[in-house]
Coordinates of C-alpha atoms in Angstrom, one line a residue:
Chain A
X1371 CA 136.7 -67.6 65.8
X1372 CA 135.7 -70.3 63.7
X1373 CA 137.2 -69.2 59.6
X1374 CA 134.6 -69.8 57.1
X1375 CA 134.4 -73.0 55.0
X1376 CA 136.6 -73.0 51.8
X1377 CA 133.1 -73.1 49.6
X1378 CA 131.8 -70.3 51.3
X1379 CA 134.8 -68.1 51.3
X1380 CA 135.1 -68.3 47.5
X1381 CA 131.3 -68.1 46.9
X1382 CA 131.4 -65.2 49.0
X1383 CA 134.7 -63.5 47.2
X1384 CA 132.2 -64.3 43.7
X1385 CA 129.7 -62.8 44.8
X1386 CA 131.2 -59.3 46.1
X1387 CA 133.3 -59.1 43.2
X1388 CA 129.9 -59.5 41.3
X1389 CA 128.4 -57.1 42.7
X1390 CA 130.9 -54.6 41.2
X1391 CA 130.2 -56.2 37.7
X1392 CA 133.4 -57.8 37.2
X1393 CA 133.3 -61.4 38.9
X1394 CA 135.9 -63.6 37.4
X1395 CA 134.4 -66.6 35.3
X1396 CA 137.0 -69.1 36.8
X1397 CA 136.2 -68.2 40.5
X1398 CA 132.6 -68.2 39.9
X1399 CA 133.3 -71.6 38.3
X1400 CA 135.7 -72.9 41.2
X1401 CA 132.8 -71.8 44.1
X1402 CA 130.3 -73.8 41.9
X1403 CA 132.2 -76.7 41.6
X1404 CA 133.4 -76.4 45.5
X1405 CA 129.3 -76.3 46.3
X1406 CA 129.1 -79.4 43.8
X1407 CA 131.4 -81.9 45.6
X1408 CA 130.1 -80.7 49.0
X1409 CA 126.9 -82.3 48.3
X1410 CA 126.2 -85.3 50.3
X1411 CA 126.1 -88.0 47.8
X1412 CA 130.4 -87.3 47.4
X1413 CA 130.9 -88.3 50.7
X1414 CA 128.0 -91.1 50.6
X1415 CA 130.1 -92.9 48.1
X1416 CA 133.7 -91.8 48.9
X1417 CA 134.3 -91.1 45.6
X1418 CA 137.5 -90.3 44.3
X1419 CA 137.7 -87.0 42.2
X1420 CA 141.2 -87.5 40.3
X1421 CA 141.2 -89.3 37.1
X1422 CA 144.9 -90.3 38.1
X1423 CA 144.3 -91.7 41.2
X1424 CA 141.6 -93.7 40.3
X1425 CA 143.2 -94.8 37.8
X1426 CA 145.9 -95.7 40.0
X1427 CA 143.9 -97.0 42.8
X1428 CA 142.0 -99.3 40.3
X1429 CA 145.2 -100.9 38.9
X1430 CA 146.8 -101.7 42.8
X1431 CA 143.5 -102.6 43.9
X1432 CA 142.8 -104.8 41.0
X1433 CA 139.2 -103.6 40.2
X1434 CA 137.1 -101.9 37.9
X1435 CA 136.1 -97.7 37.6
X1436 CA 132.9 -96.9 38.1
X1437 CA 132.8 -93.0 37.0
X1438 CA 129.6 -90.6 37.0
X1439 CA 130.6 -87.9 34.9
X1440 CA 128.4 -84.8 36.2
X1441 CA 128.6 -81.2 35.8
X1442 CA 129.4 -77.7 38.3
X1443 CA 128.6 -75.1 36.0
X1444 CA 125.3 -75.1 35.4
X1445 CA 122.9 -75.9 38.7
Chain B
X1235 CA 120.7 -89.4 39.9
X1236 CA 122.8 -88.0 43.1
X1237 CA 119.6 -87.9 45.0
X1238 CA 118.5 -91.3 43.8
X1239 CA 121.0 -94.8 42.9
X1240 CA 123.9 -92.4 44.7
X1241 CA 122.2 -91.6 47.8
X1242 CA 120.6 -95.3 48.3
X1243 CA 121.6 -97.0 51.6
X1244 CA 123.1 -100.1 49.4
X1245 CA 125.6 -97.4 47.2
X1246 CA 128.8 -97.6 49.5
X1247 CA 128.7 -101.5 49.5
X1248 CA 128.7 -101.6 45.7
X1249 CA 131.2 -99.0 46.0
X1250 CA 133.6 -100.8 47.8
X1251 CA 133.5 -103.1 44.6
X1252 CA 135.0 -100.6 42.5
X1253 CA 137.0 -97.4 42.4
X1254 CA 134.0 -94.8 42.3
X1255 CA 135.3 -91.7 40.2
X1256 CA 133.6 -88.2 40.3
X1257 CA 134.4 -86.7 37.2
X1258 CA 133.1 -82.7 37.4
X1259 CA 133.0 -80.6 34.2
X1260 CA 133.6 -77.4 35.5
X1261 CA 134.4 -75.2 32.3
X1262 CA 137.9 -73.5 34.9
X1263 CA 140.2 -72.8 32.7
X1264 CA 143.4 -75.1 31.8
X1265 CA 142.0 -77.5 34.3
X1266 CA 143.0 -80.9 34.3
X1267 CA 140.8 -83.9 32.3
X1268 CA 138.2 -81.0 32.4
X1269 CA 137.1 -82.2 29.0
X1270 CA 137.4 -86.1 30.2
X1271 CA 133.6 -86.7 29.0
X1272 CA 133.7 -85.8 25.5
X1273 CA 137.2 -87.4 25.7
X1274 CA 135.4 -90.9 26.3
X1275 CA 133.1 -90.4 23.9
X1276 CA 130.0 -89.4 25.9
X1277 CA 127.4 -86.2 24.8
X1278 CA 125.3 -85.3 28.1
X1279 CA 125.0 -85.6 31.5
X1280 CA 124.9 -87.4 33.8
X1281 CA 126.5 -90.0 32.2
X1282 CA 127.7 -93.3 34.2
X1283 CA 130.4 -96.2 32.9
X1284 CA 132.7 -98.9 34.1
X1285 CA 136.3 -98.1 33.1
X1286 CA 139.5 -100.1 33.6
X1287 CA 142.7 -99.0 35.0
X1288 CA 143.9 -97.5 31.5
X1289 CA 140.5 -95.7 31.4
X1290 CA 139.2 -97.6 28.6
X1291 CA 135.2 -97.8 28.5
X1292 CA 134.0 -101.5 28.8
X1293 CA 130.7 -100.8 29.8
X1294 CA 127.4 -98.7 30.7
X1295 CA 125.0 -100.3 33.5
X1296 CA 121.6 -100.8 31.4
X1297 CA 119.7 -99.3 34.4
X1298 CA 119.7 -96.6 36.9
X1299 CA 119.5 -98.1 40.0
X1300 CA 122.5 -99.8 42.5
X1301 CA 121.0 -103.5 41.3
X1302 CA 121.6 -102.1 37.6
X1303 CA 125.2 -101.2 38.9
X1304 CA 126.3 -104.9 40.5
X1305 CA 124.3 -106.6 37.5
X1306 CA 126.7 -104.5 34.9
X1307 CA 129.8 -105.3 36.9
X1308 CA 128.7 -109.1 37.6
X1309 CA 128.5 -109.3 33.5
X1310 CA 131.7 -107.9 33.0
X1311 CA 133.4 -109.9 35.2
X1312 CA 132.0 -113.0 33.8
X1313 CA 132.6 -111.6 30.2
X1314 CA 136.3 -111.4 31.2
X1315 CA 136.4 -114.7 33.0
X1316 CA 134.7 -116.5 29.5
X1317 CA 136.7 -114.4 26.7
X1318 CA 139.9 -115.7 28.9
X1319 CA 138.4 -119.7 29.0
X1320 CA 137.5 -119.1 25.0
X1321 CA 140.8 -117.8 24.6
X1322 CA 142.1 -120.6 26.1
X1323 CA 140.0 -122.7 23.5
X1324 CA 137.8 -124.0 25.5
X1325 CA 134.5 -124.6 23.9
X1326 CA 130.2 -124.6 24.0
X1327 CA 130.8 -121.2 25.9
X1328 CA 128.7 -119.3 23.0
X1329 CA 125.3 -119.2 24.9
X1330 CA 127.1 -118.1 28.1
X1331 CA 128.9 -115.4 26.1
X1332 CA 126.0 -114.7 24.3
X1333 CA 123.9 -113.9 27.5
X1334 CA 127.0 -112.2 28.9
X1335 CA 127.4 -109.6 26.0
X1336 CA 123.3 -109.0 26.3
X1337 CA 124.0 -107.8 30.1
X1338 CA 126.3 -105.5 28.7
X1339 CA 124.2 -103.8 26.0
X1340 CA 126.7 -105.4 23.1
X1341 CA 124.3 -107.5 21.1
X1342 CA 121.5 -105.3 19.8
X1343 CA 117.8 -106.9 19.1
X1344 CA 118.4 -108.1 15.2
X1345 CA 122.1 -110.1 16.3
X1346 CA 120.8 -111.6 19.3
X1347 CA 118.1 -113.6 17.9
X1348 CA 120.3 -114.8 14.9
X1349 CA 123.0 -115.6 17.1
X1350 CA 120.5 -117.4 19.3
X1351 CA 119.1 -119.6 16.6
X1352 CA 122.0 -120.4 15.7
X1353 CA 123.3 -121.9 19.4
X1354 CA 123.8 -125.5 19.0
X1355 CA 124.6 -126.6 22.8
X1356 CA 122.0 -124.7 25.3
X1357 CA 121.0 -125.8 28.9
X1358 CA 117.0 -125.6 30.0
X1359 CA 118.3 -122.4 31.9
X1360 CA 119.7 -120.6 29.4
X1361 CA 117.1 -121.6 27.2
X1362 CA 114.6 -119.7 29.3
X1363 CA 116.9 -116.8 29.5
X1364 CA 117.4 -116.5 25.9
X1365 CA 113.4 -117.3 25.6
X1366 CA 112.6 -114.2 27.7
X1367 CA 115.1 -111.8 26.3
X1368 CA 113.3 -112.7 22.7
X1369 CA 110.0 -111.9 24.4
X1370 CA 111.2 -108.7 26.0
X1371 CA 113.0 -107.5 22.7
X1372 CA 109.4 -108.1 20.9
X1373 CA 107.9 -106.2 23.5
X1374 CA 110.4 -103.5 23.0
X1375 CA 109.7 -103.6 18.9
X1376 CA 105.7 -103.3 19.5
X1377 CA 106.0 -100.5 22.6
X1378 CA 108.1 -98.1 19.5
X1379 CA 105.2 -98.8 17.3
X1380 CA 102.2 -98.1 19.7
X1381 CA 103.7 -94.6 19.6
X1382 CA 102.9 -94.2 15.7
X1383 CA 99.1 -92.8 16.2
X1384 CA 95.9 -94.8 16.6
X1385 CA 96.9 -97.3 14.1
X1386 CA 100.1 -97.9 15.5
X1387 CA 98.8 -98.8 19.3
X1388 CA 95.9 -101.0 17.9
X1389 CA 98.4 -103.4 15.9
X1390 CA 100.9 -102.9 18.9
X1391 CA 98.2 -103.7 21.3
X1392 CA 97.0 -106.8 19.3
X1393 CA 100.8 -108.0 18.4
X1394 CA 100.8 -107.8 22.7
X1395 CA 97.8 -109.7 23.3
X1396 CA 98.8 -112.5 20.6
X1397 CA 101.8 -112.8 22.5
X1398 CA 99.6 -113.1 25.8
X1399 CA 97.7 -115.9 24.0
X1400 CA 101.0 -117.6 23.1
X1401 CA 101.6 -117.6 27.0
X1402 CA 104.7 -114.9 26.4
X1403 CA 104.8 -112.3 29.2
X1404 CA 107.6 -109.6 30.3
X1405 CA 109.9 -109.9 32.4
X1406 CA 109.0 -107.9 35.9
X1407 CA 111.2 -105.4 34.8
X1408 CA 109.6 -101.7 34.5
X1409 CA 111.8 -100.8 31.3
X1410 CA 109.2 -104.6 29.8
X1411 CA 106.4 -104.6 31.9
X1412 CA 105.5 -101.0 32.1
X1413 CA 105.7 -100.8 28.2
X1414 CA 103.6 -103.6 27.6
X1415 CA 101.0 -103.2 30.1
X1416 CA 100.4 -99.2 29.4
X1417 CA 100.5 -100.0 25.6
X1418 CA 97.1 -102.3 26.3
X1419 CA 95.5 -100.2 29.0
X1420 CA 96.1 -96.9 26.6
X1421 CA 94.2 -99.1 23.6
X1422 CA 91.7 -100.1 26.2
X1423 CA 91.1 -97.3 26.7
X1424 CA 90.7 -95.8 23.0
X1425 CA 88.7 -98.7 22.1
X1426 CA 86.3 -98.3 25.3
X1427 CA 87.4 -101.7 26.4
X1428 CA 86.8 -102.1 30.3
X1429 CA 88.0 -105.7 30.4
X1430 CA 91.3 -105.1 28.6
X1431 CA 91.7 -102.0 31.0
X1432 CA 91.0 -104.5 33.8
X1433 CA 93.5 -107.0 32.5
X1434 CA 96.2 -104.5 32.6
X1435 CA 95.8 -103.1 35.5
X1436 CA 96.3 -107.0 37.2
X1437 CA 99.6 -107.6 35.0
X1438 CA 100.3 -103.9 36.5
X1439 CA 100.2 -105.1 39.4
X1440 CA 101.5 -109.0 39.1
X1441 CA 104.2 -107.8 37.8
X1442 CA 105.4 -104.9 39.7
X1443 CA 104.0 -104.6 43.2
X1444 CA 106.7 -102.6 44.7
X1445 CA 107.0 -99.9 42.3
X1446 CA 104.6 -97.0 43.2
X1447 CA 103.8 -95.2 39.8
X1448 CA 103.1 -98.5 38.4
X1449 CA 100.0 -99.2 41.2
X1450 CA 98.9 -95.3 40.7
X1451 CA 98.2 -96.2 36.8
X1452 CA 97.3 -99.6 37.7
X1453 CA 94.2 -97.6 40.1
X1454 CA 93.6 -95.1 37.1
X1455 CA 93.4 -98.0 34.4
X1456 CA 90.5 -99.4 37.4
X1457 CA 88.4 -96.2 37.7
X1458 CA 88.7 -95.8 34.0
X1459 CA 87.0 -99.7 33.4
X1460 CA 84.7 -98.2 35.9
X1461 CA 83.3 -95.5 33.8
X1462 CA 83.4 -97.3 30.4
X1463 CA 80.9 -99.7 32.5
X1464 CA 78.6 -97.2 33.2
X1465 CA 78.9 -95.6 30.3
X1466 CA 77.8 -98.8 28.7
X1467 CA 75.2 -98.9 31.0
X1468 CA 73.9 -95.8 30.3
X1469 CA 73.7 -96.4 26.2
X1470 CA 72.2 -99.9 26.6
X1471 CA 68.7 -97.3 29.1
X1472 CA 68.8 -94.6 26.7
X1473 CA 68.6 -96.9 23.7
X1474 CA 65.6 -98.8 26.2
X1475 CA 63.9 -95.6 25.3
X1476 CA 64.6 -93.9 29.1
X1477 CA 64.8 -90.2 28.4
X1478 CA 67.5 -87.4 30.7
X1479 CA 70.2 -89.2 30.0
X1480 CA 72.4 -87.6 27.6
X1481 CA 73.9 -85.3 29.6
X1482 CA 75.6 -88.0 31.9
X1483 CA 77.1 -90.2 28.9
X1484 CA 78.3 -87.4 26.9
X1485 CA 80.2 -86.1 30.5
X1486 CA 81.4 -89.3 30.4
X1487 CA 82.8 -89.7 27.2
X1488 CA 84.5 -86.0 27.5
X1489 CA 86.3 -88.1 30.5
X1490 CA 87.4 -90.8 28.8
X1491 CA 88.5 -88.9 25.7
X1492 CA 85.7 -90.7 23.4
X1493 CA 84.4 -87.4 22.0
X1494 CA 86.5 -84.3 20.3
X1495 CA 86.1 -80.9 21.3
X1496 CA 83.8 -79.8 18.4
X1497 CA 81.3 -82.6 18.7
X1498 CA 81.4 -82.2 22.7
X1499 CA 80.1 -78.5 21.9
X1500 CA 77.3 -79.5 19.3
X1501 CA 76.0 -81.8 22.2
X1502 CA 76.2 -79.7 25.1
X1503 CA 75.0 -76.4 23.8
X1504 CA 71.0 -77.5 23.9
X1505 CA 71.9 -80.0 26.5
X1506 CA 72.9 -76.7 28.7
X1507 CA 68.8 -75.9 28.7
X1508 CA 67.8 -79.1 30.6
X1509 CA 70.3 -80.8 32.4
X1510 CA 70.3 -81.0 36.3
X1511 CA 72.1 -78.3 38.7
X1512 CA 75.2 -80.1 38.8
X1513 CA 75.8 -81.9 35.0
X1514 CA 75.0 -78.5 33.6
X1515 CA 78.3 -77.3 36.1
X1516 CA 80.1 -79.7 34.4
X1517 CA 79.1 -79.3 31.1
X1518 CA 80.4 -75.4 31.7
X1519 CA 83.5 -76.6 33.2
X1520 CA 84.2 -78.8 30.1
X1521 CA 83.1 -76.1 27.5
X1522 CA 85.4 -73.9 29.1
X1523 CA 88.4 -76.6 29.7
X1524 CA 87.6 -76.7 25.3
X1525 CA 88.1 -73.0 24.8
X1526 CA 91.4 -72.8 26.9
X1527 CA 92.9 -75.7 25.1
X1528 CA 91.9 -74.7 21.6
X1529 CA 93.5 -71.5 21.9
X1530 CA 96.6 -73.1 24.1
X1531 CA 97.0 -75.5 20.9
X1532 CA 96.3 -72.7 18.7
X1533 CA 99.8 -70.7 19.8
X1534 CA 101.6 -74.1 18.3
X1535 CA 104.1 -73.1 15.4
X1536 CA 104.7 -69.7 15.2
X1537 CA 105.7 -66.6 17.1
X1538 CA 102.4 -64.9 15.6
X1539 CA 100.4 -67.5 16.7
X1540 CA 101.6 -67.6 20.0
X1541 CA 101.1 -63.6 19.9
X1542 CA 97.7 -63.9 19.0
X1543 CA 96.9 -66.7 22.0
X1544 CA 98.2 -64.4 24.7
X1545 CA 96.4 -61.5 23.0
X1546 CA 93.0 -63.7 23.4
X1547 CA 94.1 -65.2 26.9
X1548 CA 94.8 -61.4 28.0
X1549 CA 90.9 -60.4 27.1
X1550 CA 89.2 -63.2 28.9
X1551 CA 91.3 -63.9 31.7
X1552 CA 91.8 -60.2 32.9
X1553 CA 89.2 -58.3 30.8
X1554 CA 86.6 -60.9 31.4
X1555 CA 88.0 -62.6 34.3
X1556 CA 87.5 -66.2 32.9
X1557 CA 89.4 -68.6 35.2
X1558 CA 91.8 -71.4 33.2
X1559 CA 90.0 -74.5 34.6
X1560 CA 92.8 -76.8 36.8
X1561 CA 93.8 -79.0 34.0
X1562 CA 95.0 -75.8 31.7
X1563 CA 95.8 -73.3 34.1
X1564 CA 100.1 -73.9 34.6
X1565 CA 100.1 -73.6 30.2
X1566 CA 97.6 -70.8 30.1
X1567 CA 98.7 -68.7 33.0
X1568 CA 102.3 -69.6 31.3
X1569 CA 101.2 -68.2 27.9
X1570 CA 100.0 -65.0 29.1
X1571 CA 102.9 -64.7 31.5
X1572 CA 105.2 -64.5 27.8
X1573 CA 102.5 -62.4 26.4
X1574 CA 102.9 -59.6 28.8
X1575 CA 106.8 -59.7 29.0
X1576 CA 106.5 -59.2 25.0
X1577 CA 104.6 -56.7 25.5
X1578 CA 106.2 -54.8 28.6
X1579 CA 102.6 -54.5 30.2
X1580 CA 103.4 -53.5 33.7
X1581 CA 99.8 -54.7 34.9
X1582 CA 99.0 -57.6 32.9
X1583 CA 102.5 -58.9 34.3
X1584 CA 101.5 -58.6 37.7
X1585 CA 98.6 -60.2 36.8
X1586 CA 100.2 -62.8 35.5
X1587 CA 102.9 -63.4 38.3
X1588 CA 99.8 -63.4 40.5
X1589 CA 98.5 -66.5 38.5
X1590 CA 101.8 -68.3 37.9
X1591 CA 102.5 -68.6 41.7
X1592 CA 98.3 -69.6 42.4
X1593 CA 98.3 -72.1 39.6
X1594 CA 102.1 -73.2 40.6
X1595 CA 101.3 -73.1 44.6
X1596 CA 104.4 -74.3 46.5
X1597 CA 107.3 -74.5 43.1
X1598 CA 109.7 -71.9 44.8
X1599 CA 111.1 -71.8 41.3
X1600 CA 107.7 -70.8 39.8
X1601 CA 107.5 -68.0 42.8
X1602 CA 110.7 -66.7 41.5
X1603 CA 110.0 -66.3 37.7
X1604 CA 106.9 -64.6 39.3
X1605 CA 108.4 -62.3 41.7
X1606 CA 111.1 -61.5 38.8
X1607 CA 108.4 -60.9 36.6
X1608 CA 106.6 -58.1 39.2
X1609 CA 110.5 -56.7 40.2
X1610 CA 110.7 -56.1 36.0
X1611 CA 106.6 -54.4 36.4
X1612 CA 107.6 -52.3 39.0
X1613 CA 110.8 -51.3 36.9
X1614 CA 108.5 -50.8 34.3
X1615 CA 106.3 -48.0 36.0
X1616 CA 109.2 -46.2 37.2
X1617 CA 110.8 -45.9 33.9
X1618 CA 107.4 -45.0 32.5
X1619 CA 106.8 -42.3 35.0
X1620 CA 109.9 -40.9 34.8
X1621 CA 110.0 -40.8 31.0
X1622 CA 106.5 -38.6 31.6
X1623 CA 108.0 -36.5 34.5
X1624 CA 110.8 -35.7 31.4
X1625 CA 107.9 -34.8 29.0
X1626 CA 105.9 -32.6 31.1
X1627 CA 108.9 -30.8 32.3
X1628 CA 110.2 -30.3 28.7
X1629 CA 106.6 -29.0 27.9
X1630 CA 107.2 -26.4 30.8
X1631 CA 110.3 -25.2 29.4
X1632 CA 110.0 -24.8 25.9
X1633 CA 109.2 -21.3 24.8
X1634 CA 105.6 -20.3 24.2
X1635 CA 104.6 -20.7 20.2
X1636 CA 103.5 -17.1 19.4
X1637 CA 99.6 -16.6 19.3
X1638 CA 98.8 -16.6 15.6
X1639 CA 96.2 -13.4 16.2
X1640 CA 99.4 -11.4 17.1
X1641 CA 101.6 -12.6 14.3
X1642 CA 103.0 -10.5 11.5
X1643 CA 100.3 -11.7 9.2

């Protein structure tokens, strides 16, 4: 059997434990931002989603950053 | 933004240009750079900028589309390329680096035409460049001021046309030529002016044919001319003395904004007696369209104002079933929605939800304000009929009072 999709898993785990009342901020804040980066345009650009690897990158690589800064916890 | 510039088919080839970096606020706890934003200095999202490999800021691309992108990065690699050449004391490279810094939003307005007088060595080319970005900064200057009332778009709308006369145009940019031309069709317009509504519907169009929005105003600023024709039309036979015809102009100065609310209802009123089938529809429609805006303007400024609106939008739209005319009806339907969750009105919200998802037809978001809004009516009832259940049964219990005619007394 195929196992769920990391996303799904914890956005599922948020969502039970919310139905108790007692979901945990930071795992309703990971699922978002798992949702968030699973949005085509991430893959469209290949972007990269350390800070320290891009900064990395852009020093071998000899080129500028380019960064969007954007936002998971709020839709 | 992620659905627009980031999605487009030519993002991944500018990408390859750079090292795109995703930063995600996502408010986890101890996370990593989780704060990087305010950390560089920016407020809101989205928020884009080119960065080198120490993460310092260099620049924000002046637009929001992929050309915007490879223009910023184009600038800053020439502005690297000329600060090394300048440090290298090589000179005349003040126009170049004065053109350069403009790209990268470094030089505002005031500094770049000082700086530009001052240029001693200048080719034909970057004359024309430095000509254009004058023009456009002007345009820029008279656009902030045609937002200051009526006065302020006349003299913008003059200062615009003087510049048309002196054969200075805007670039075909939308941030220049949409300013420009919507500054003179909007005075056109106020001042009744088919020709200048004509004119800027062609420089609309000259100047930027592929963008969409800008041929949709272009058509509007057409029918518009249109009208003020036949209004004119219409003035020049009723002054000739040919009588029925005040109906017509007066519908067709409500359209084009030329009459306020309480003159438009001085005029129609006896007009309502003999005008045709069909004006006479119209002139109702208006008079109506006037009463919902007056009291949707009328909630403006305080919560006892906008108490008072729902109160009057709750009597005629359910008590005398007057229907918000199209224009009004997402803002009135809106009001009243607010009204009757104040006032925890079980039917006057499901009223309302009923009219929020007609006037909002197809906005799944809309639908679910609406079907919250009937959930918390239904809620509503229950509590209230449980609350009587309570009451009646604590009636039933409580001992009888004695009857005073067998009392001690």
């Amino acid at each position: 059997m195929k196992t769920p999709t990391t996303p799904l898993l914890v956005l599922a785990i948020v969502l039970g434990l919310a139905s108790f009342g007692w979901a945990d901020p930071d795992a309703e804040n990971q699922a978002k931002y798992e949702e968030k980066i699973a949005k085509p345009f991430v893959a469209h650009g290949a972007w990269v989603l350390d800070y320290d690897e891009a900064r990395e990158r852009a020093a071998k690589e000899q080129k500028l950053i380019f960064a969007y800064f954007t936002r998971s916890y709020a839709r | 933004m992620e659905s627009g510039p980031l999605s487009a088919a030519d993002f991944p080839e500018f990408a390859k240009k750079v090292v795109p970096f995703l930063h995600v606020t996502t408010r986890i706890a101890d996370r990593k750079y989780d704060s990087l934003l305010q950390e560089k200095g920016f407020r809101g999202f989205p928020s884009l900028a080119f960065m080198d490999a120490e993460g310092n800021i260099l620049a924000q691309p002046q637009g929001r589309s992929v050309e915007s992108f490879d223009k910023t990065l184009t600038a800053l690699e020439r502005y690297d390329d000329l600060q090394k050449r300048i440090d290298g004391g090589e000179e005349g490279l003040e126009a170049d680096m004065l053109l350069v810094e403009h790209a990268l939003g470094k030089v505002n307005a005031q500094d770049f035409e000082s700086r530009a007088g001052a240029l001693e060595k200048v080719t034909d080319e970057q004359k024309a460049e430095i000509d254009q970005i004058l023009v456009n900064n002007e345009i820029s200057m008279l656009s902030m001021k045609s937002r200051q009332g009526e006065a302020g778009l006349k003299e913008a709308a003059e200062g615009m046309l003087k510049m048309l006369e002196a054969g200075k145009r805007p670039s075909k940019e939308v941030g220049y030529a949409a300013p420009f031309w919507m500054t003179l069709g909007r005075y056109g317009q106020q001042s009744l002016d088919a020709s200048l509504m004509r004119k800027a519907a062609e420089g609309m169009k000259a100047d930027l044919p592929g963008e969409a929005r800008a041929l949709e105003i272009a058509k509007d600023y057409e029918e518009t001319a249109g009208k003020i024709d036949s209004h004119a039309d219409l003035k020049k036979r009723a002054d000739g003395g040919e009588a029925g015809l005040d109906a017509s102009i007066l519908l067709l100065e409500y359209e084009l904004g030329a009459v306020e609310g309480p003159a438009f209802k001085e005029r129609a009123t006896p007009l309502l007696e003999t005008a045709k089938a069909e004006e006479k529809e119209k002139l109702e429609t208006a008079l109506v369209e006037i009463r919902f805006n007056d009291i949707i303007s009328g909630a403006r400024g305080s919560q006892q104002a906008m108490q008072a609106a729902g109160e009057t939008l709750a009597k005629l739209m359910k008590d005398e079933g007057m229907e918000p005319p199209a224009s009004v009806a997402r803002q009135a339907w809106g009001l009243l929605a607010g009204y009757a969750q104040r006032s925890m009105d079980p039917d006057l919200m499901d009223f309302a939800a009923d009219g929020i998802i007609k006037a909002y037809a197809g906005n799944p978001n809309a639908a679910n304000y609406a079907n919250k809004m009937k959930a918390d009516a239904a809620k509503l009832r229950e509590e209230k009929a449980k609350a009587e259940a309570e009451a009646e049964k604590g009636d039933d219990d409580a001992p009888a009072e004695p009857d005073k005619e067998d009392g001690d007394g």
